[in-house]
mmCIF file of C-alpha atoms and ligand atoms in Angstrom:
data_model
loop_
_atom_site.group_PDB
_atom_site.id
_atom_site.type_symbol
_atom_site.label_atom_id
_atom_site.label_comp_id
_atom_site.label_asym_id
_atom_site.label_seq_id
_atom_site.Cartn_x
_atom_site.Cartn_y
_atom_site.Cartn_z
ATOM 1 C CA MET N 153 -6.525 15.560 13.451
ATOM 2 C CA SER N 154 -4.054 14.575 16.207
ATOM 3 C CA LYS N 155 -0.406 15.168 15.315
ATOM 4 C CA PRO N 156 1.005 11.739 14.491
ATOM 5 C CA SER N 157 4.589 11.783 15.611
ATOM 6 C CA ILE N 158 5.368 8.430 13.898
ATOM 7 C CA VAL N 159 4.589 7.887 10.255
ATOM 8 C CA ILE N 160 5.004 4.393 8.888
ATOM 9 C CA LEU N 161 5.075 3.570 5.184
ATOM 10 C CA THR N 162 4.492 0.020 4.214
ATOM 11 C CA GLY N 163 4.780 -1.816 0.939
ATOM 12 C CA ALA N 164 4.251 -5.335 -0.444
ATOM 13 C CA GLY N 165 7.152 -6.793 1.532
ATOM 14 C CA ILE N 166 5.214 -6.585 4.776
ATOM 15 C CA SER N 167 2.540 -8.893 3.361
ATOM 16 C CA LYS N 168 5.019 -11.337 1.698
ATOM 17 C CA GLU N 169 5.182 -13.675 4.695
ATOM 18 C CA SER N 170 1.401 -13.735 4.801
ATOM 19 C CA GLY N 171 1.618 -15.378 1.339
ATOM 20 C CA LEU N 172 0.912 -12.454 -0.947
ATOM 21 C CA ASP N 173 3.180 -11.829 -3.933
ATOM 22 C CA THR N 174 5.347 -8.616 -4.051
ATOM 23 C CA PHE N 175 5.770 -6.862 -7.385
ATOM 24 C CA ARG N 176 9.446 -6.796 -8.112
ATOM 25 C CA CYS N 177 11.004 -9.685 -6.176
ATOM 26 C CA ALA N 178 11.739 -12.904 -8.080
ATOM 27 C CA GLY N 179 8.400 -14.335 -9.391
ATOM 28 C CA GLY N 180 6.658 -11.153 -8.417
ATOM 29 C CA LEU N 181 3.469 -9.808 -10.022
ATOM 30 C CA TRP N 182 5.262 -7.596 -12.588
ATOM 31 C CA GLN N 183 6.967 -10.789 -13.834
ATOM 32 C CA GLN N 184 3.609 -12.524 -14.203
ATOM 33 C CA VAL N 185 1.767 -9.656 -16.030
ATOM 34 C CA SER N 186 2.757 -6.370 -17.742
ATOM 35 C CA LEU N 187 1.974 -3.518 -15.408
ATOM 36 C CA GLU N 188 1.042 -1.364 -18.442
ATOM 37 C CA ASP N 189 -1.694 -3.853 -19.227
ATOM 38 C CA VAL N 190 -3.244 -4.199 -15.687
ATOM 39 C CA ALA N 191 -2.193 -1.142 -13.645
ATOM 40 C CA THR N 192 -2.810 1.808 -15.864
ATOM 41 C CA PRO N 193 -6.041 3.545 -16.916
ATOM 42 C CA GLU N 194 -4.977 3.003 -20.679
ATOM 43 C CA GLY N 195 -4.788 -0.739 -19.951
ATOM 44 C CA PHE N 196 -8.140 -0.700 -18.364
ATOM 45 C CA GLN N 197 -9.668 1.158 -21.373
ATOM 46 C CA ARG N 198 -7.959 -1.228 -23.726
ATOM 47 C CA ASN N 199 -9.006 -4.407 -22.107
ATOM 48 C CA PRO N 200 -11.093 -4.135 -18.997
ATOM 49 C CA ALA N 201 -11.661 -7.935 -18.743
ATOM 50 C CA LEU N 202 -7.918 -8.472 -18.385
ATOM 51 C CA VAL N 203 -7.738 -6.000 -15.562
ATOM 52 C CA HIS N 204 -10.732 -7.362 -13.859
ATOM 53 C CA ASP N 205 -9.311 -10.887 -14.103
ATOM 54 C CA PHE N 206 -6.046 -9.675 -12.521
ATOM 55 C CA TYR N 207 -7.728 -8.011 -9.638
ATOM 56 C CA ASN N 208 -10.389 -10.670 -9.258
ATOM 57 C CA ALA N 209 -7.646 -13.352 -8.832
ATOM 58 C CA ARG N 210 -5.871 -11.224 -6.070
ATOM 59 C CA ARG N 211 -9.141 -10.464 -4.325
ATOM 60 C CA ALA N 212 -10.055 -14.225 -4.245
ATOM 61 C CA GLN N 213 -6.583 -15.015 -2.969
ATOM 62 C CA LEU N 214 -6.798 -12.336 -0.245
ATOM 63 C CA ARG N 215 -10.164 -13.705 0.890
ATOM 64 C CA SER N 216 -8.817 -17.322 1.161
ATOM 65 C CA PRO N 217 -8.429 -18.544 4.806
ATOM 66 C CA GLU N 218 -4.678 -19.126 4.533
ATOM 67 C CA ILE N 219 -4.035 -15.497 3.955
ATOM 68 C CA GLN N 220 -3.815 -13.898 7.493
ATOM 69 C CA PRO N 221 -2.090 -10.833 8.968
ATOM 70 C CA ASN N 222 1.543 -11.736 10.121
ATOM 71 C CA GLU N 223 3.576 -10.737 13.147
ATOM 72 C CA ALA N 224 4.829 -7.553 11.353
ATOM 73 C CA HIS N 225 1.225 -6.356 10.785
ATOM 74 C CA ARG N 226 0.357 -7.142 14.363
ATOM 75 C CA ALA N 227 3.417 -5.363 15.776
ATOM 76 C CA LEU N 228 2.507 -2.183 14.014
ATOM 77 C CA ALA N 229 -1.068 -2.444 15.286
ATOM 78 C CA ARG N 230 0.338 -2.852 18.844
ATOM 79 C CA LEU N 231 2.406 0.243 18.382
ATOM 80 C CA GLU N 232 -0.663 2.281 17.544
ATOM 81 C CA GLN N 233 -2.568 0.856 20.487
ATOM 82 C CA GLU N 234 0.288 1.646 22.919
ATOM 83 C CA PHE N 235 0.655 5.258 21.645
ATOM 84 C CA PRO N 236 -2.882 6.322 20.847
ATOM 85 C CA GLY N 237 -3.074 9.324 18.464
ATOM 86 C CA THR N 238 0.632 9.415 17.557
ATOM 87 C CA VAL N 239 0.944 6.795 14.797
ATOM 88 C CA LEU N 240 -0.196 7.196 11.133
ATOM 89 C CA LEU N 241 0.228 4.120 8.966
ATOM 90 C CA VAL N 242 0.429 4.886 5.200
ATOM 91 C CA THR N 243 0.312 1.781 3.097
ATOM 92 C CA GLN N 244 0.943 1.296 -0.585
ATOM 93 C CA ASN N 245 -0.736 -2.134 -0.274
ATOM 94 C CA ILE N 246 -4.275 -2.693 -1.324
ATOM 95 C CA ASP N 247 -4.739 -5.821 0.874
ATOM 96 C CA ASP N 248 -6.740 -5.422 4.221
ATOM 97 C CA LEU N 249 -4.115 -7.174 6.467
ATOM 98 C CA HIS N 250 -3.317 -3.990 8.457
ATOM 99 C CA GLU N 251 -6.992 -3.556 9.314
ATOM 100 C CA ARG N 252 -7.312 -7.252 10.125
ATOM 101 C CA ALA N 253 -4.311 -6.924 12.464
ATOM 102 C CA GLY N 254 -5.968 -3.997 14.283
ATOM 103 C CA SER N 255 -4.533 -0.890 12.681
ATOM 104 C CA GLN N 256 -7.021 1.993 12.593
ATOM 105 C CA SER N 257 -5.032 5.115 11.858
ATOM 106 C CA LEU N 258 -4.444 3.948 8.270
ATOM 107 C CA ILE N 259 -4.345 5.466 4.854
ATOM 108 C CA HIS N 260 -4.372 3.211 1.662
ATOM 109 C CA MET N 261 -2.611 5.637 -0.662
ATOM 110 C CA HIS N 262 -2.970 3.263 -3.596
ATOM 111 C CA GLY N 263 -6.508 2.183 -2.879
ATOM 112 C CA GLU N 264 -8.095 -1.027 -1.665
ATOM 113 C CA LEU N 265 -8.656 -4.338 -3.355
ATOM 114 C CA LEU N 266 -11.851 -4.933 -1.457
ATOM 115 C CA LYS N 267 -13.503 -1.805 -2.807
ATOM 116 C CA ALA N 268 -14.958 -0.768 -6.237
ATOM 117 C CA GLU N 269 -15.359 2.714 -7.660
ATOM 118 C CA CYS N 270 -18.010 3.955 -10.100
ATOM 119 C CA GLU N 271 -16.469 6.008 -12.943
ATOM 120 C CA ALA N 272 -19.879 7.639 -13.465
ATOM 121 C CA CYS N 273 -20.947 8.824 -9.972
ATOM 122 C CA GLY N 274 -17.724 8.426 -8.045
ATOM 123 C CA ALA N 275 -19.316 6.117 -5.513
ATOM 124 C CA VAL N 276 -16.774 3.847 -3.565
ATOM 125 C CA LEU N 277 -18.446 0.585 -2.498
ATOM 126 C CA PRO N 278 -17.229 -2.443 -0.563
ATOM 127 C CA TRP N 279 -16.683 -5.334 -3.114
ATOM 128 C CA ASP N 280 -15.380 -8.653 -1.971
ATOM 129 C CA GLY N 281 -16.330 -10.767 -4.945
ATOM 130 C CA ASP N 282 -15.574 -10.827 -8.661
ATOM 131 C CA LEU N 283 -16.034 -7.496 -10.519
ATOM 132 C CA SER N 284 -16.838 -7.377 -14.210
ATOM 133 C CA GLU N 285 -18.221 -5.063 -16.895
ATOM 134 C CA ALA N 286 -21.593 -6.672 -16.395
ATOM 135 C CA ASP N 287 -21.857 -5.275 -12.809
ATOM 136 C CA VAL N 288 -24.233 -2.244 -12.308
ATOM 137 C CA CYS N 289 -23.366 0.524 -9.862
ATOM 138 C CA PRO N 290 -25.791 0.097 -6.901
ATOM 139 C CA SER N 291 -25.545 3.872 -6.329
ATOM 140 C CA CYS N 292 -26.375 5.291 -9.778
ATOM 141 C CA GLN N 293 -27.514 2.119 -11.617
ATOM 142 C CA GLY N 294 -24.775 2.845 -14.282
ATOM 143 C CA ALA N 295 -23.661 -0.277 -16.107
ATOM 144 C CA GLY N 296 -20.137 -1.246 -17.115
ATOM 145 C CA LEU N 297 -18.630 1.743 -15.186
ATOM 146 C CA LEU N 298 -17.323 0.002 -12.090
ATOM 147 C CA ARG N 299 -13.572 -0.295 -11.631
ATOM 148 C CA PRO N 300 -11.264 -1.532 -8.821
ATOM 149 C CA ARG N 301 -10.738 1.118 -6.201
ATOM 150 C CA VAL N 302 -7.029 0.989 -7.006
ATOM 151 C CA VAL N 303 -4.661 3.841 -7.904
ATOM 152 C CA TRP N 304 -2.960 2.980 -11.188
ATOM 153 C CA PHE N 305 0.221 4.478 -12.754
ATOM 154 C CA GLY N 306 -0.316 8.034 -13.805
ATOM 155 C CA GLU N 307 -3.202 8.425 -11.299
ATOM 156 C CA MET N 308 -2.952 10.605 -8.216
ATOM 157 C CA PRO N 309 -2.417 8.539 -5.008
ATOM 158 C CA LEU N 310 -5.073 9.179 -2.236
ATOM 159 C CA GLU N 311 -4.879 11.657 0.676
ATOM 160 C CA MET N 312 -1.456 13.210 -0.380
ATOM 161 C CA PRO N 313 -1.900 16.509 1.406
ATOM 162 C CA ARG N 314 -2.654 14.758 4.724
ATOM 163 C CA ILE N 315 0.373 12.383 4.165
ATOM 164 C CA PHE N 316 2.810 15.195 3.325
ATOM 165 C CA HIS N 317 1.610 17.179 6.392
ATOM 166 C CA ALA N 318 2.210 14.241 8.640
ATOM 167 C CA LEU N 319 5.628 13.591 7.107
ATOM 168 C CA GLU N 320 6.655 17.230 7.834
ATOM 169 C CA GLN N 321 5.466 16.988 11.482
ATOM 170 C CA CYS N 322 6.645 13.566 12.459
ATOM 171 C CA ASP N 323 9.504 12.747 14.809
ATOM 172 C CA LEU N 324 10.028 9.404 13.178
ATOM 173 C CA PHE N 325 9.512 7.907 9.727
ATOM 174 C CA ILE N 326 9.607 4.239 9.348
ATOM 175 C CA SER N 327 9.604 2.494 5.916
ATOM 176 C CA VAL N 328 8.739 -1.184 5.875
ATOM 177 C CA GLY N 329 8.885 -3.739 3.037
ATOM 178 C CA THR N 330 9.065 -1.445 0.083
ATOM 179 C CA SER N 331 11.662 -1.335 -2.811
ATOM 180 C CA GLY N 332 11.492 2.446 -3.149
ATOM 181 C CA ASN N 333 10.740 2.222 -6.892
ATOM 182 C CA VAL N 334 7.413 3.922 -7.067
ATOM 183 C CA TYR N 335 6.721 7.720 -6.523
ATOM 184 C CA PRO N 336 5.578 9.612 -4.636
ATOM 185 C CA ALA N 337 5.913 7.048 -1.825
ATOM 186 C CA ALA N 338 9.584 6.484 -2.734
ATOM 187 C CA GLY N 339 10.217 10.230 -2.145
ATOM 188 C CA PHE N 340 8.823 10.303 1.386
ATOM 189 C CA VAL N 341 12.079 9.728 3.067
ATOM 190 C CA ASP N 342 13.606 12.602 1.171
ATOM 191 C CA HIS N 343 10.626 14.818 2.024
ATOM 192 C CA VAL N 344 11.146 14.107 5.720
ATOM 193 C CA GLN N 345 14.893 14.935 5.431
ATOM 194 C CA ARG N 346 14.229 18.125 3.503
ATOM 195 C CA CYS N 347 10.966 19.466 5.043
ATOM 196 C CA GLY N 348 10.671 17.702 8.304
ATOM 197 C CA GLN N 349 12.731 17.053 11.532
ATOM 198 C CA GLY N 350 12.020 13.357 11.973
ATOM 199 C CA ASP N 351 14.589 10.599 12.182
ATOM 200 C CA THR N 352 14.200 7.972 9.366
ATOM 201 C CA ILE N 353 14.610 4.200 9.419
ATOM 202 C CA GLU N 354 14.269 1.471 6.819
ATOM 203 C CA LEU N 355 13.167 -1.957 7.809
ATOM 204 C CA ASN N 356 13.427 -4.205 4.862
ATOM 205 C CA LEU N 357 14.672 -7.603 3.473
ATOM 206 C CA GLU N 358 17.378 -5.857 1.568
ATOM 207 C CA PRO N 359 18.430 -2.231 0.863
ATOM 208 C CA SER N 360 15.851 -0.294 -1.171
ATOM 209 C CA GLU N 361 16.477 2.163 -4.009
ATOM 210 C CA GLY N 362 16.484 4.859 -1.361
ATOM 211 C CA ALA N 363 18.435 3.091 1.336
ATOM 212 C CA SER N 364 21.237 5.782 1.455
ATOM 213 C CA LEU N 365 18.706 8.432 2.541
ATOM 214 C CA PHE N 366 17.785 6.678 5.815
ATOM 215 C CA ASP N 367 19.439 7.522 9.138
ATOM 216 C CA GLN N 368 19.067 3.936 10.248
ATOM 217 C CA LYS N 369 18.604 0.647 8.461
ATOM 218 C CA ARG N 370 17.751 -2.818 9.647
ATOM 219 C CA TYR N 371 17.499 -5.773 7.227
ATOM 220 C CA GLY N 372 15.740 -9.142 7.575
ATOM 221 C CA PRO N 373 12.264 -10.638 7.233
ATOM 222 C CA ALA N 374 9.607 -8.221 8.452
ATOM 223 C CA THR N 375 8.021 -10.808 10.762
ATOM 224 C CA ARG N 376 11.417 -10.784 12.674
ATOM 225 C CA ILE N 377 12.727 -7.168 12.363
ATOM 226 C CA VAL N 378 9.463 -5.265 12.814
ATOM 227 C CA PRO N 379 8.381 -6.852 16.071
ATOM 228 C CA ALA N 380 12.006 -6.516 17.299
ATOM 229 C CA PHE N 381 11.968 -2.773 16.417
ATOM 230 C CA VAL N 382 8.542 -2.129 18.032
ATOM 231 C CA GLU N 383 9.422 -4.033 21.216
HETATM 232 C C1 BV8 K 136 1.599 9.562 -9.776
HETATM 233 C C2 BV8 K 136 -1.482 -0.602 -8.248
HETATM 234 C C3 BV8 K 136 1.182 11.813 -10.554
HETATM 235 C C4 BV8 K 136 -2.042 -1.206 -7.092
HETATM 236 C C5 BV8 K 136 0.562 0.524 -8.136
HETATM 237 C C6 BV8 K 136 6.757 8.130 -16.028
HETATM 238 C C7 BV8 K 136 5.518 8.065 -16.572
HETATM 239 C C8 BV8 K 136 4.353 8.024 -15.722
HETATM 240 C C9 BV8 K 136 4.527 8.054 -14.397
HETATM 241 C C10 BV8 K 136 5.707 8.082 -13.865
HETATM 242 C C11 BV8 K 136 6.903 8.170 -14.558
HETATM 243 N N1 BV8 K 136 7.998 8.197 -13.816
HETATM 244 C C12 BV8 K 136 7.560 8.227 -12.580
HETATM 245 C C13 BV8 K 136 6.284 8.162 -12.558
HETATM 246 C C14 BV8 K 136 5.427 8.090 -11.438
HETATM 247 C C15 BV8 K 136 4.949 6.636 -11.225
HETATM 248 C C16 BV8 K 136 6.159 5.912 -10.740
HETATM 249 O O1 BV8 K 136 6.722 6.113 -9.727
HETATM 250 N N2 BV8 K 136 6.595 4.904 -11.635
HETATM 251 C C17 BV8 K 136 7.799 4.181 -11.350
HETATM 252 C C18 BV8 K 136 7.691 2.761 -11.836
HETATM 253 C C19 BV8 K 136 9.010 4.905 -11.976
HETATM 254 N N3 BV8 K 136 4.072 6.802 -10.124
HETATM 255 C C20 BV8 K 136 2.732 6.926 -10.407
HETATM 256 O O2 BV8 K 136 2.249 6.987 -11.516
HETATM 257 C C21 BV8 K 136 1.821 7.294 -9.125
HETATM 258 N N4 BV8 K 136 1.091 8.400 -9.479
HETATM 259 O O3 BV8 K 136 2.709 9.776 -9.756
HETATM 260 O O4 BV8 K 136 0.742 10.520 -10.140
HETATM 261 C C22 BV8 K 136 0.058 12.618 -10.840
HETATM 262 C C23 BV8 K 136 0.203 13.995 -10.592
HETATM 263 C C24 BV8 K 136 -0.888 14.847 -10.943
HETATM 264 C C25 BV8 K 136 -2.068 14.233 -11.387
HETATM 265 C C26 BV8 K 136 -2.176 12.855 -11.502
HETATM 266 C C27 BV8 K 136 -1.163 12.126 -11.294
HETATM 267 C C28 BV8 K 136 0.972 6.108 -8.845
HETATM 268 C C29 BV8 K 136 1.760 4.931 -8.289
HETATM 269 C C30 BV8 K 136 0.736 3.793 -7.875
HETATM 270 C C31 BV8 K 136 0.712 2.837 -8.945
HETATM 271 N N5 BV8 K 136 0.000 1.633 -8.476
HETATM 272 N N6 BV8 K 136 -0.010 -0.608 -7.948
HETATM 273 C C32 BV8 K 136 -1.871 -2.693 -7.113
HETATM 274 O O5 BV8 K 136 -2.011 -3.325 -8.131
HETATM 275 O O6 BV8 K 136 -1.356 -3.142 -6.006
HETATM 276 S S1 BV8 K 136 2.246 0.591 -7.790
HETATM 277 C C33 BV8 K 136 2.861 -0.851 -7.070
HETATM 278 O O7 BV8 K 136 4.224 -0.629 -6.654
HETATM 279 C C34 BV8 K 136 2.075 -1.148 -5.825
HETATM 280 O O8 BV8 K 136 1.107 -0.238 -5.356
HETATM 281 C C35 BV8 K 136 3.133 -1.195 -4.750
HETATM 282 O O9 BV8 K 136 2.679 -0.854 -3.506
HETATM 283 C C36 BV8 K 136 4.079 -0.237 -5.318
HETATM 284 C C37 BV8 K 136 5.451 -0.291 -4.747
HETATM 285 O O10 BV8 K 136 5.973 -1.563 -4.720
HETATM 286 P P1 BV8 K 136 6.467 -2.186 -3.244
HETATM 287 O O11 BV8 K 136 5.324 -2.211 -2.376
HETATM 288 O O12 BV8 K 136 7.661 -1.449 -2.889
HETATM 289 O O13 BV8 K 136 6.758 -3.702 -3.721
HETATM 290 P P2 BV8 K 136 8.091 -4.218 -4.397
HETATM 291 O O14 BV8 K 136 7.664 -5.529 -5.020
HETATM 292 O O15 BV8 K 136 8.616 -3.176 -5.418
HETATM 293 O O16 BV8 K 136 9.068 -4.228 -3.342
HETATM 294 C C38 BV8 K 136 8.925 -5.176 -2.284
HETATM 295 C C39 BV8 K 136 9.950 -4.968 -1.301
HETATM 296 O O17 BV8 K 136 9.734 -5.715 -0.086
HETATM 297 C C40 BV8 K 136 11.359 -5.264 -1.622
HETATM 298 O O18 BV8 K 136 12.267 -4.259 -1.285
HETATM 299 C C41 BV8 K 136 11.796 -6.484 -0.913
HETATM 300 O O19 BV8 K 136 13.173 -6.514 -0.615
HETATM 301 C C42 BV8 K 136 10.967 -6.408 0.320
HETATM 302 N N7 BV8 K 136 10.609 -7.741 0.909
HETATM 303 C C43 BV8 K 136 10.265 -8.825 0.304
HETATM 304 N N8 BV8 K 136 10.037 -9.800 1.235
HETATM 305 C C44 BV8 K 136 10.233 -9.151 2.400
HETATM 306 C C45 BV8 K 136 10.489 -7.883 2.211
HETATM 307 N N9 BV8 K 136 10.739 -7.019 3.256
HETATM 308 C C46 BV8 K 136 10.567 -7.503 4.452
HETATM 309 N N10 BV8 K 136 10.259 -8.837 4.713
HETATM 310 C C47 BV8 K 136 10.013 -9.602 3.712
HETATM 311 N N11 BV8 K 136 9.698 -10.957 4.034
#
């Protein structure tokens, strides 16, 4: 694996101007539904239909034509194209807007809305329609065992060793559009400060929970401040 000298973390704020809700801003997702009911394994065990409805609605919205990558997604894809092999984009988002903007060196640490996972055989499958308990796993034919390929609270995010290694090696850590409320992602800036040598910068609409830990901060809408930073 090439040594990414720039690690970028993104959160829901980078997709806000594309029309997707954030979680903790006014009117955000966690004000519409209780995260305990729809973003925990216990909630899924208790009421799988409610969880499927929550993710089915977000999947349908993501696939609607008005939801497109914005200038911030495109600026990060350009950065990767201009410096091949040196950028690793770690997103907390489960949308596919970074891919659609052209980013390829990409880790979805909280999973992907357009994938399903079989709790019986572990298969991870592309899934762009509704998911329900009636669906059968195409890999093992198990019924009622498919779940959204999404990391819920209390579950281990994906590819953590690879992410921590990149944080320790990078020359620059950029955090975009995240409130710094959810760990381990919220702890990445501290990890760079303690275990790495990179500079750290926060690009956000407003100061995050971890703002004081960043070497540099720029505030404003991502579609303005991210292209300005990349340029
Ligand atoms: C783990 C599902 C360990 C996907 C999400 C007590 C009990 C149990 C656990 C814990 C606990 N205390 C701490 C924890 C750990 C827990 C946690 O951090 N809880 C918090 C709430 C305290 N974390 C976990 O459970 C994680 N797993 O720790 O595992 C482990 C160890 C061993 C073995 C097994 C396990 C798992 C965390 C992932 C949970 N899944 N979502 C989905 O439905 O999407 S979290 C959810 O929050 C999303 O994934 C989201 O990405 C994430 C972070 O939110 P943000 O992206 O930051 O969004 P937010 O709305 O908060 O902020 C938006 C920001 O954008 C704002 O700052 C705003 O100003 C800005 N903005 C808005 N508009 C714009 C903008 N910026 C720029 N331009 C704009 N236009």
